[in-house]
Tab-separated table of C-alpha atoms (C1' of nucleotides) in Angstrom:
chain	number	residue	atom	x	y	z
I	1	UNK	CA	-22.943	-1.818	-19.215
I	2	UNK	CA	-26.504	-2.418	-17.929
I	3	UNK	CA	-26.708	-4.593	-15.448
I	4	UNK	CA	-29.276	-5.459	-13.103
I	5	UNK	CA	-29.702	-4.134	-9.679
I	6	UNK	CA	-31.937	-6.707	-8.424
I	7	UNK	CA	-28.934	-8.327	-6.299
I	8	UNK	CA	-29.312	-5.059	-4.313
I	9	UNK	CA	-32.907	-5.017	-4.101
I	10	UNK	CA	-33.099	-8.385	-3.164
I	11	UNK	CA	-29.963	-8.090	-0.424
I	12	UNK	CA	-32.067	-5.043	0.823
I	13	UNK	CA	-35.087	-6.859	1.249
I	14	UNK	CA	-33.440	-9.882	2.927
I	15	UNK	CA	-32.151	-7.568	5.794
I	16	UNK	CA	-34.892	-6.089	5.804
I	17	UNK	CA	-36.417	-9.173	6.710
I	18	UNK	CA	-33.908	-10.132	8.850
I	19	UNK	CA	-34.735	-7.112	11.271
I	20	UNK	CA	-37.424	-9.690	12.719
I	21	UNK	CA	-35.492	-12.776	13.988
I	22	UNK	CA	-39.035	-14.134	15.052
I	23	UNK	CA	-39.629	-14.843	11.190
I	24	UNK	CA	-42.730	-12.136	11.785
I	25	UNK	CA	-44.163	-11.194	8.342
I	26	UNK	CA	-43.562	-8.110	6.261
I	27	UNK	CA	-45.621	-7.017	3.415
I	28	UNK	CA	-43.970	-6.499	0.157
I	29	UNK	CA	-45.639	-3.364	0.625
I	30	UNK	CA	-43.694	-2.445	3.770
I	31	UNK	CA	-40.587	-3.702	1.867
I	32	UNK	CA	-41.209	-1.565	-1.181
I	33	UNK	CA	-41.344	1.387	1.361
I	34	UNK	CA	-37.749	1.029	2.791
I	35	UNK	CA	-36.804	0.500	-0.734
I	36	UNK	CA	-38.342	3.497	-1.948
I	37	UNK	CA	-40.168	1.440	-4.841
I	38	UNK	CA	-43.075	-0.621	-5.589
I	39	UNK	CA	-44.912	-3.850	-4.388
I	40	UNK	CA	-45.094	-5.673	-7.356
I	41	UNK	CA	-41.283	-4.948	-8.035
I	42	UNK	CA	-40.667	-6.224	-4.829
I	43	UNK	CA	-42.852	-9.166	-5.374
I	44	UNK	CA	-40.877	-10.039	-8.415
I	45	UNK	CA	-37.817	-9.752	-7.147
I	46	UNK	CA	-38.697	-12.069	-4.094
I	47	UNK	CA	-40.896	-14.149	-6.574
I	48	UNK	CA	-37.752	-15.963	-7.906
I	49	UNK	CA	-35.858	-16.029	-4.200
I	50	UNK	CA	-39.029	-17.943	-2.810
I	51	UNK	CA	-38.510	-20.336	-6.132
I	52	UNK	CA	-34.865	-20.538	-4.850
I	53	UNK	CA	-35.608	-21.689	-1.138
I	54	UNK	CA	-34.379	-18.206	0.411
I	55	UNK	CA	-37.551	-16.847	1.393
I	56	UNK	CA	-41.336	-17.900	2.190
I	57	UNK	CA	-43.904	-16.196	0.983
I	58	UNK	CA	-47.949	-16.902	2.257
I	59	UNK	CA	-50.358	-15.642	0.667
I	60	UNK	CA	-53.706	-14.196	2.084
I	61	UNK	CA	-54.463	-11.448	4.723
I	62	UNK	CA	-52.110	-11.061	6.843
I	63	UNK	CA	-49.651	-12.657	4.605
I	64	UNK	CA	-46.420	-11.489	3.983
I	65	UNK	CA	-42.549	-12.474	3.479
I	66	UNK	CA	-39.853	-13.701	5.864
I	67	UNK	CA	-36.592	-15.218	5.017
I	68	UNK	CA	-36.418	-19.199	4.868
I	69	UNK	CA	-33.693	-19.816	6.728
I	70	UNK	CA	-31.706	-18.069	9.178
I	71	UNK	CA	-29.567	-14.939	7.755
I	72	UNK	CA	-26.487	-15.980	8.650
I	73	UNK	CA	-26.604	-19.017	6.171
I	74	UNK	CA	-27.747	-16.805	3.370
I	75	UNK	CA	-24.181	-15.374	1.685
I	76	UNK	CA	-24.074	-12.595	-1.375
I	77	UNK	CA	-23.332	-14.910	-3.851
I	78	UNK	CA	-26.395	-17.250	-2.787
I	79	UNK	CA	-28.594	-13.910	-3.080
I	80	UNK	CA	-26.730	-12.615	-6.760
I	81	UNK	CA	-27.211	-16.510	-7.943
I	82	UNK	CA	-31.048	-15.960	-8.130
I	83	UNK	CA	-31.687	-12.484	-8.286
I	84	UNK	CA	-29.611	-12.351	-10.963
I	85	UNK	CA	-30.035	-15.775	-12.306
I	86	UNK	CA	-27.212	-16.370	-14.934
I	87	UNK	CA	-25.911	-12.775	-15.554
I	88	UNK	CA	-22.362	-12.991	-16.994
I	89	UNK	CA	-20.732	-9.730	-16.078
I	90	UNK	CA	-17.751	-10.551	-19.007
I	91	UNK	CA	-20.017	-12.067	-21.505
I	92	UNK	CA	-17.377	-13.755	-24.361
I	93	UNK	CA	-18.266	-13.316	-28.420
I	94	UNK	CA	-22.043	-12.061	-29.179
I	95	UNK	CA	-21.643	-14.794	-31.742
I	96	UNK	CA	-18.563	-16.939	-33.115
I	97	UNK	CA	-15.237	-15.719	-34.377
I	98	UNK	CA	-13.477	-16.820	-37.948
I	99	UNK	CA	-12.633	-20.291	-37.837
I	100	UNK	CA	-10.559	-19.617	-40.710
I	101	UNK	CA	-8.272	-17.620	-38.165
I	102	UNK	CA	-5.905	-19.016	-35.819
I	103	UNK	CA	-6.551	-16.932	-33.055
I	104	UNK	CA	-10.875	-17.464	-34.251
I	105	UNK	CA	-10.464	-20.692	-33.624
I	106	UNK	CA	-9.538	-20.998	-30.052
I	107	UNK	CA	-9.869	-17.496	-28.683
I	108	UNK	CA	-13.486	-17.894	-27.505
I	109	UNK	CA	-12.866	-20.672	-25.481
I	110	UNK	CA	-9.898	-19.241	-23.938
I	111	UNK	CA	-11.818	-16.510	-22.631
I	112	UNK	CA	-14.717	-18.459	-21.558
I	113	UNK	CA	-12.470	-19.992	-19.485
I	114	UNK	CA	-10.354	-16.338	-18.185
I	115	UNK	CA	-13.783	-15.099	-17.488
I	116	UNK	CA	-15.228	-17.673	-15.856
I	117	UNK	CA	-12.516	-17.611	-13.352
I	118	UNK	CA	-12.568	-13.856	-12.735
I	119	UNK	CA	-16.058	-13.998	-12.306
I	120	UNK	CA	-15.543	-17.023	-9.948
I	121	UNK	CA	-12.983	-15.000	-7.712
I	122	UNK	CA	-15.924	-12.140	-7.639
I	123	UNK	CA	-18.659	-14.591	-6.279
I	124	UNK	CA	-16.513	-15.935	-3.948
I	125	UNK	CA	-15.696	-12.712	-2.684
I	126	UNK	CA	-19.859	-12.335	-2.112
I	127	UNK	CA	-19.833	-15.436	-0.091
I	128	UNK	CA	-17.551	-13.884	2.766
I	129	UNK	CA	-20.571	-11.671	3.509
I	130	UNK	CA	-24.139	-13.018	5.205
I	131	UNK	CA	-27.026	-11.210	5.501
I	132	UNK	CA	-26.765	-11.304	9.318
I	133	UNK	CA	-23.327	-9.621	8.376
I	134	UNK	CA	-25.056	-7.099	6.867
I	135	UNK	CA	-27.754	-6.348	9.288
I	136	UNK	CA	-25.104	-6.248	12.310
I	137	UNK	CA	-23.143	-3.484	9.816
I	138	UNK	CA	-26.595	-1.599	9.846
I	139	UNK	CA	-26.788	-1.540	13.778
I	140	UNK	CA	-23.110	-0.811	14.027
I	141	UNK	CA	-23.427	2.320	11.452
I	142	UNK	CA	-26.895	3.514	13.189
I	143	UNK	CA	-25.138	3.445	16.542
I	144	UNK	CA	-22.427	5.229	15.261
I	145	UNK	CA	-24.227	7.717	13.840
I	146	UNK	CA	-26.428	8.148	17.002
I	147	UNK	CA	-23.007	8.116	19.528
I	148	UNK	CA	-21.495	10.875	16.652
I	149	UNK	CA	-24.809	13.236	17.579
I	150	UNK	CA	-24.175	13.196	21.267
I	151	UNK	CA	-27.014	10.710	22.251
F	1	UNK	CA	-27.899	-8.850	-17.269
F	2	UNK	CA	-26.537	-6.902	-20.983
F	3	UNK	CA	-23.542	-6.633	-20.482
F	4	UNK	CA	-21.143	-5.836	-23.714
F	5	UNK	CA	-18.840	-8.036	-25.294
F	6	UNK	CA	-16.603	-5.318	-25.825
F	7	UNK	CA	-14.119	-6.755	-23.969
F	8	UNK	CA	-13.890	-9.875	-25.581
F	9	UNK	CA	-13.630	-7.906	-29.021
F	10	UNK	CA	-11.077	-6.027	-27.648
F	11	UNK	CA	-8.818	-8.912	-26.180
F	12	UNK	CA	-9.169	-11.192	-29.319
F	13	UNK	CA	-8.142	-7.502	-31.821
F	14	UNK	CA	-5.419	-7.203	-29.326
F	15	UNK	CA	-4.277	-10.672	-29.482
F	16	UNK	CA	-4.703	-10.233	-33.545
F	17	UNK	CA	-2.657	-7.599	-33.601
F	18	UNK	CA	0.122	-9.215	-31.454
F	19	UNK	CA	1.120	-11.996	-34.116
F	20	UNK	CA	2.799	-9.667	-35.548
F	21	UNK	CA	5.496	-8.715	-33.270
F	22	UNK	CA	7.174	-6.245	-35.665
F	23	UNK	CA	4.190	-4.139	-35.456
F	24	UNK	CA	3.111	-4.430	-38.640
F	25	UNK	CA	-0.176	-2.601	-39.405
F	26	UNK	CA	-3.335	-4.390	-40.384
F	27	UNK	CA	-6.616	-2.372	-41.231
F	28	UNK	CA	-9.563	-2.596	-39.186
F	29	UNK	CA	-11.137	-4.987	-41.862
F	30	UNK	CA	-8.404	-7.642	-41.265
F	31	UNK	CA	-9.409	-7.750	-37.916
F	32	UNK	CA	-12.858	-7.522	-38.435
F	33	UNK	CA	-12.689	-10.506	-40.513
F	34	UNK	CA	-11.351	-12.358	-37.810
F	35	UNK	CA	-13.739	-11.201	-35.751
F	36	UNK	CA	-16.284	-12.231	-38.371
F	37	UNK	CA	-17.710	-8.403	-37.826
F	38	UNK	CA	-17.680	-5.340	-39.711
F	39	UNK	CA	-15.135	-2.523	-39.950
F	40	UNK	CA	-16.738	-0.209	-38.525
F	41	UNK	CA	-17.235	-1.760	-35.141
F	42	UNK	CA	-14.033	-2.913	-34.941
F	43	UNK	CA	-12.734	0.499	-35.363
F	44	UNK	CA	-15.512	2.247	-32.416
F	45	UNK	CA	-13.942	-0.396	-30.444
F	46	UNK	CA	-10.259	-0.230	-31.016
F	47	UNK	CA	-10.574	3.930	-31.334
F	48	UNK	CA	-10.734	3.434	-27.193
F	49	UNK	CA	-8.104	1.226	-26.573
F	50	UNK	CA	-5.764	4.402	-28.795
F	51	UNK	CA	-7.017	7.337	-26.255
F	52	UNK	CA	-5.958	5.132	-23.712
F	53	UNK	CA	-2.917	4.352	-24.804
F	54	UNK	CA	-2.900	0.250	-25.488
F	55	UNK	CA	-2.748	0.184	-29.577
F	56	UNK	CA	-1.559	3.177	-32.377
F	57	UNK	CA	-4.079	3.951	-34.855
F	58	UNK	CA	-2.376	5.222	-38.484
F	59	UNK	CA	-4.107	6.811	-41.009
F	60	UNK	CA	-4.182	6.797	-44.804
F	61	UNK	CA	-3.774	4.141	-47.372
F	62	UNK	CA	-1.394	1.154	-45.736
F	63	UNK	CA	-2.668	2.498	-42.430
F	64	UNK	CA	-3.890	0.487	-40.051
F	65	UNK	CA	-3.683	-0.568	-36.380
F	66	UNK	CA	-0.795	-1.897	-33.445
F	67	UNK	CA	-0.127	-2.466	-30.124
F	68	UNK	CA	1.562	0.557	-28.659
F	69	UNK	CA	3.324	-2.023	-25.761
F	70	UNK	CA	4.583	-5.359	-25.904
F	71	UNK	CA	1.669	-7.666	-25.377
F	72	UNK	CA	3.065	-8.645	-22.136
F	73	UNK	CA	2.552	-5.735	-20.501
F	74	UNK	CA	-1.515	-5.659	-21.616
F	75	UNK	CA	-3.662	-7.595	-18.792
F	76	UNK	CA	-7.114	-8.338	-19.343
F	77	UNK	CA	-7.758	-5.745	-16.330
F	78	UNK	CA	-6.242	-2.730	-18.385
F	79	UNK	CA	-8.716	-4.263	-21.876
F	80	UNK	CA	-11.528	-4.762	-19.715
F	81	UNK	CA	-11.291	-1.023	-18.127
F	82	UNK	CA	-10.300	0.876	-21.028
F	83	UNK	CA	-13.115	-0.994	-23.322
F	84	UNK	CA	-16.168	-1.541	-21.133
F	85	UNK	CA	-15.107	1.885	-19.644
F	86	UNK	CA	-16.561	2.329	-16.046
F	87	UNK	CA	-18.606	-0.823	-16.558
F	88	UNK	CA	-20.189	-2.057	-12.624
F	89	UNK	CA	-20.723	-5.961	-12.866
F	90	UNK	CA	-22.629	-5.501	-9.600
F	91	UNK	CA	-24.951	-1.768	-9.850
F	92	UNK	CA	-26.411	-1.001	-6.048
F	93	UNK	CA	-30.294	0.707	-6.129
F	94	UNK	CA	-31.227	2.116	-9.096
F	95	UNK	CA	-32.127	5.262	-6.789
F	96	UNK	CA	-31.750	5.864	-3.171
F	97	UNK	CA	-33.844	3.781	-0.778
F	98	UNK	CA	-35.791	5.419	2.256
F	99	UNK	CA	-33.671	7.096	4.822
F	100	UNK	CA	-36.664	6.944	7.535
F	101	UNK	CA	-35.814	3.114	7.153
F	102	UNK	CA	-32.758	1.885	9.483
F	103	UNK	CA	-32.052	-0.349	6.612
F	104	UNK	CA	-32.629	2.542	3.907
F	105	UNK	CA	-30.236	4.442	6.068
F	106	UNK	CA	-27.193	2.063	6.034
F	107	UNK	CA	-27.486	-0.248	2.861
F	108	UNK	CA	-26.559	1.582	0.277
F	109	UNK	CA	-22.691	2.724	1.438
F	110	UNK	CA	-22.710	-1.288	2.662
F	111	UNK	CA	-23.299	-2.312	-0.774
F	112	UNK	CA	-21.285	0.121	-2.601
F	113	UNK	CA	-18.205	-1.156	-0.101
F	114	UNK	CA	-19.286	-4.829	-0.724
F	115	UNK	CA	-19.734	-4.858	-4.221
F	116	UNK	CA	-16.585	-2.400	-5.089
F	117	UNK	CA	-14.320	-5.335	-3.352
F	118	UNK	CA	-16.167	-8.214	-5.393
F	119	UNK	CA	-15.317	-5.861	-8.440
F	120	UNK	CA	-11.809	-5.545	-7.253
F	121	UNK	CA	-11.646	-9.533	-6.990
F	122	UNK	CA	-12.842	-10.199	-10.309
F	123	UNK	CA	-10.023	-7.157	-11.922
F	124	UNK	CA	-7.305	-8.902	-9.834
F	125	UNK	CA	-7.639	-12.094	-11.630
F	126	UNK	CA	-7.836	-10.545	-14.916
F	127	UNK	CA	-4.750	-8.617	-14.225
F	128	UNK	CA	-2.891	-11.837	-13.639
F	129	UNK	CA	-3.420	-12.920	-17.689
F	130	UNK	CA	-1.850	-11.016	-20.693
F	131	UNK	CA	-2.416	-10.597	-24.187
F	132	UNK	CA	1.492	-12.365	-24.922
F	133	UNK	CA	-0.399	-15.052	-22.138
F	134	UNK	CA	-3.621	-15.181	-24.721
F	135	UNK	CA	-1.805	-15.557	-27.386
F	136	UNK	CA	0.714	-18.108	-26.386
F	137	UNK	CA	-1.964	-19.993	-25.394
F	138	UNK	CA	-3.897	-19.901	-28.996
F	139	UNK	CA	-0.560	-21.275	-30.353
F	140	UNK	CA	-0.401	-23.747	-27.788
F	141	UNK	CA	-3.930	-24.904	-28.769
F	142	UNK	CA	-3.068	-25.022	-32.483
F	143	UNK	CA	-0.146	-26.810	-31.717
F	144	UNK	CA	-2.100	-29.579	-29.856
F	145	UNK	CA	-4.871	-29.843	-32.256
F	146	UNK	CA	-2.242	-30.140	-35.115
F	147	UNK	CA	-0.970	-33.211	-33.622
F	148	UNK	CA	-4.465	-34.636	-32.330
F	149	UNK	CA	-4.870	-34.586	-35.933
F	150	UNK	CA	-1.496	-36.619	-36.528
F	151	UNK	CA	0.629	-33.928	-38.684
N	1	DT	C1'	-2.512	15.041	-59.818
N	2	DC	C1'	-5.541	11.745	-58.562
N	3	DA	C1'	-7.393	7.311	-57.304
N	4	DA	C1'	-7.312	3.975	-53.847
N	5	DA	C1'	-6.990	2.538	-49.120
N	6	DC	C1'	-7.256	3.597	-44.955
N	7	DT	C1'	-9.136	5.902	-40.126
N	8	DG	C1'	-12.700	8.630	-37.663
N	9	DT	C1'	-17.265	9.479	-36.681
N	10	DG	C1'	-22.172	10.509	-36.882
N	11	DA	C1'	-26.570	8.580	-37.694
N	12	DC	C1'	-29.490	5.068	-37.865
N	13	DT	C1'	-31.505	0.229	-36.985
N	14	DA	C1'	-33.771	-3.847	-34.446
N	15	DA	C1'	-33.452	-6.340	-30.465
N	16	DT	C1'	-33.114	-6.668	-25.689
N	17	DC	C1'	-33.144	-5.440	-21.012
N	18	DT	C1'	-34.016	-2.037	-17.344
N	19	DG	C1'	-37.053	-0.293	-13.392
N	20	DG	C1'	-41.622	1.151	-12.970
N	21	DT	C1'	-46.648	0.842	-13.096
N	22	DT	C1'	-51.432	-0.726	-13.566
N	23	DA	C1'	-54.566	-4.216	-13.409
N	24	DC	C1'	-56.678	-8.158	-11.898
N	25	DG	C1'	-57.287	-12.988	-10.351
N	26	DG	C1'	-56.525	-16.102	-6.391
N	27	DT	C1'	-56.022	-16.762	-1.356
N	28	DT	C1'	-56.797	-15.979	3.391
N	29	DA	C1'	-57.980	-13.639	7.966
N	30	DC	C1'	-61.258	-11.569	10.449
T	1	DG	C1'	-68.043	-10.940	2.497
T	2	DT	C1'	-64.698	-7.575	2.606
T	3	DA	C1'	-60.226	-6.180	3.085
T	4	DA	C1'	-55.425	-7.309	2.753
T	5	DC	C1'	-52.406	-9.795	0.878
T	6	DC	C1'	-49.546	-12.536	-3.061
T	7	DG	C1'	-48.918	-13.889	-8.171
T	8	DT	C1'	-48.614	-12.569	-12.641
T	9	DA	C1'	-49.442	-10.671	-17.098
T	10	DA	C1'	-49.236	-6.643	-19.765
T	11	DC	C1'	-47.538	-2.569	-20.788
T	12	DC	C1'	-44.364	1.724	-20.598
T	13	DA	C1'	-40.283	4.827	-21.622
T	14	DG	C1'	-35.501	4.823	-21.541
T	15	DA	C1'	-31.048	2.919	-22.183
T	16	DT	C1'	-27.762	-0.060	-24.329
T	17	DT	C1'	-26.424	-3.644	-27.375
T	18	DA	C1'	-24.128	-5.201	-31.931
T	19	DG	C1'	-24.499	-4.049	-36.444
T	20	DT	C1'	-24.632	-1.145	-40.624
T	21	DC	C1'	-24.241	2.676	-43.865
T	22	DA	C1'	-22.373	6.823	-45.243
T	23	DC	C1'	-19.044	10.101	-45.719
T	24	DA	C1'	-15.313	13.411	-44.421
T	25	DG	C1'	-10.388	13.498	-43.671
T	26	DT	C1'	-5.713	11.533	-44.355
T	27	DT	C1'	-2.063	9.310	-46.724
T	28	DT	C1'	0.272	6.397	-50.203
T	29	DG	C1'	1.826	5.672	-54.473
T	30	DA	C1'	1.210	5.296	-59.360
DNA sequence: TCAAACTGTGACTAATCTGGTTACGGTTAC
DNA sequence: GTAACCGTAACCAGATTAGTCACAGTTTGA
């Protein structure tokens, strides 16, 4: 398989913009940095979460990202929904089985409908997890880290 | 997101295969043709599903292929794994982010843990559907369009 | 003995998507 | 008016997709 990781760019970048509750601006630039990437990756990537209502963007010097609402009311699935618009990860027939079969004629829809509902149970395991989640996992790992080196 | 159909090929061959609850063999192009697809692919496809196990491949003339289990011990979870082989509908960074980022630090292991359980959701409800399940159901169907129709 | 019917597999194709990059126009702050 | 941004189009190499052809190896059965 080759599936996108632009749901983990984009979570990335949301946390990353979460870091400043004040809704203070970040460069894609900067964001591209803790991503180890590009700006105009990043700007893609955010490009269709601003279309979606999860971030702002403004434009200009001194402009910048910063998330649109607050982090705890933006969940996994919300962020996979539009980073990764309609991706399918159990995609059915590339194109039509043999209706002159009994199992061509109604297998396709059967597993439309399986994988629909497996891929339902995996985006509602996303929406247990906010991006304020995330970020407060961050801290909890740093500070771990930091009590684990005798600080 | 390309992800394969492989999966789907390899449910609907298995569920071919399973009308036949003798274990009769039928040749790769049987299937294919219910597949409307070629012989070849069929075979790539189904050559998988014999290292691991879930059909018997025969040789020669009046070769062919069969389930090696009853079709109600096949989930969709043991197709899907054995066909789209380590397939990840949910791939973290395509390379590491920054580690002098407190974000760049922390996110990837978050992710991996995060998206491994929305993996594990999405297997757990295709382990709870089998081939026999599949292929009841395609009977069921044919039944109910038979006497939509008024036989 | 030999032709026919299979599986197994390598090689190739066109199409598509991936992350990455450069370039440049538009917008805004200072 | 310049510098720092976003927005977007265009392009890249690499990977993967389903599909196809070809052919070697195996087995049946006439």
């Amino acid at each position: 398989m080759v599936a996108s990781s632009r749901t983990a760019t984009a979570v990335h970048a949301l946390a990353f913009l979460a870091q400043w509750q004040g809704g203070e601006l970040r460069s894609s630039q900067a964001i591209a940095e803790s991503l180890d990437s590009n700006p105009a990756f990043v700007r893609r990537v955010l490009g269709r979460l601003r279309e979606r209502g999860l971030v702002v963007a403004v434009e200009g010097a001194a402009g910048g990202w910063r998330l649109a609402k607050p982090a705890e009311e933006i969940t996994l699935r919300d962020v996979h929904a539009v980073a990764d618009d309609g991706a399918v990860p159990l995609p059915v027939h590339a194109h039509p089985p043999n209706r002159n079969c009994v199992i061509g004629r109604h297998m396709l829809s059967l597993l439309e409908s399986e994988f629909a509902d497996a891929q339902r149970a995996m985006e509602e395991r996303l929406a247990q997890t906010s991006i304020a989640d995330l970020l407060g996992r961050v801290y909890r790992s740093e500070r771990a880290e930091e009590a684990a080196r005798g600080n």
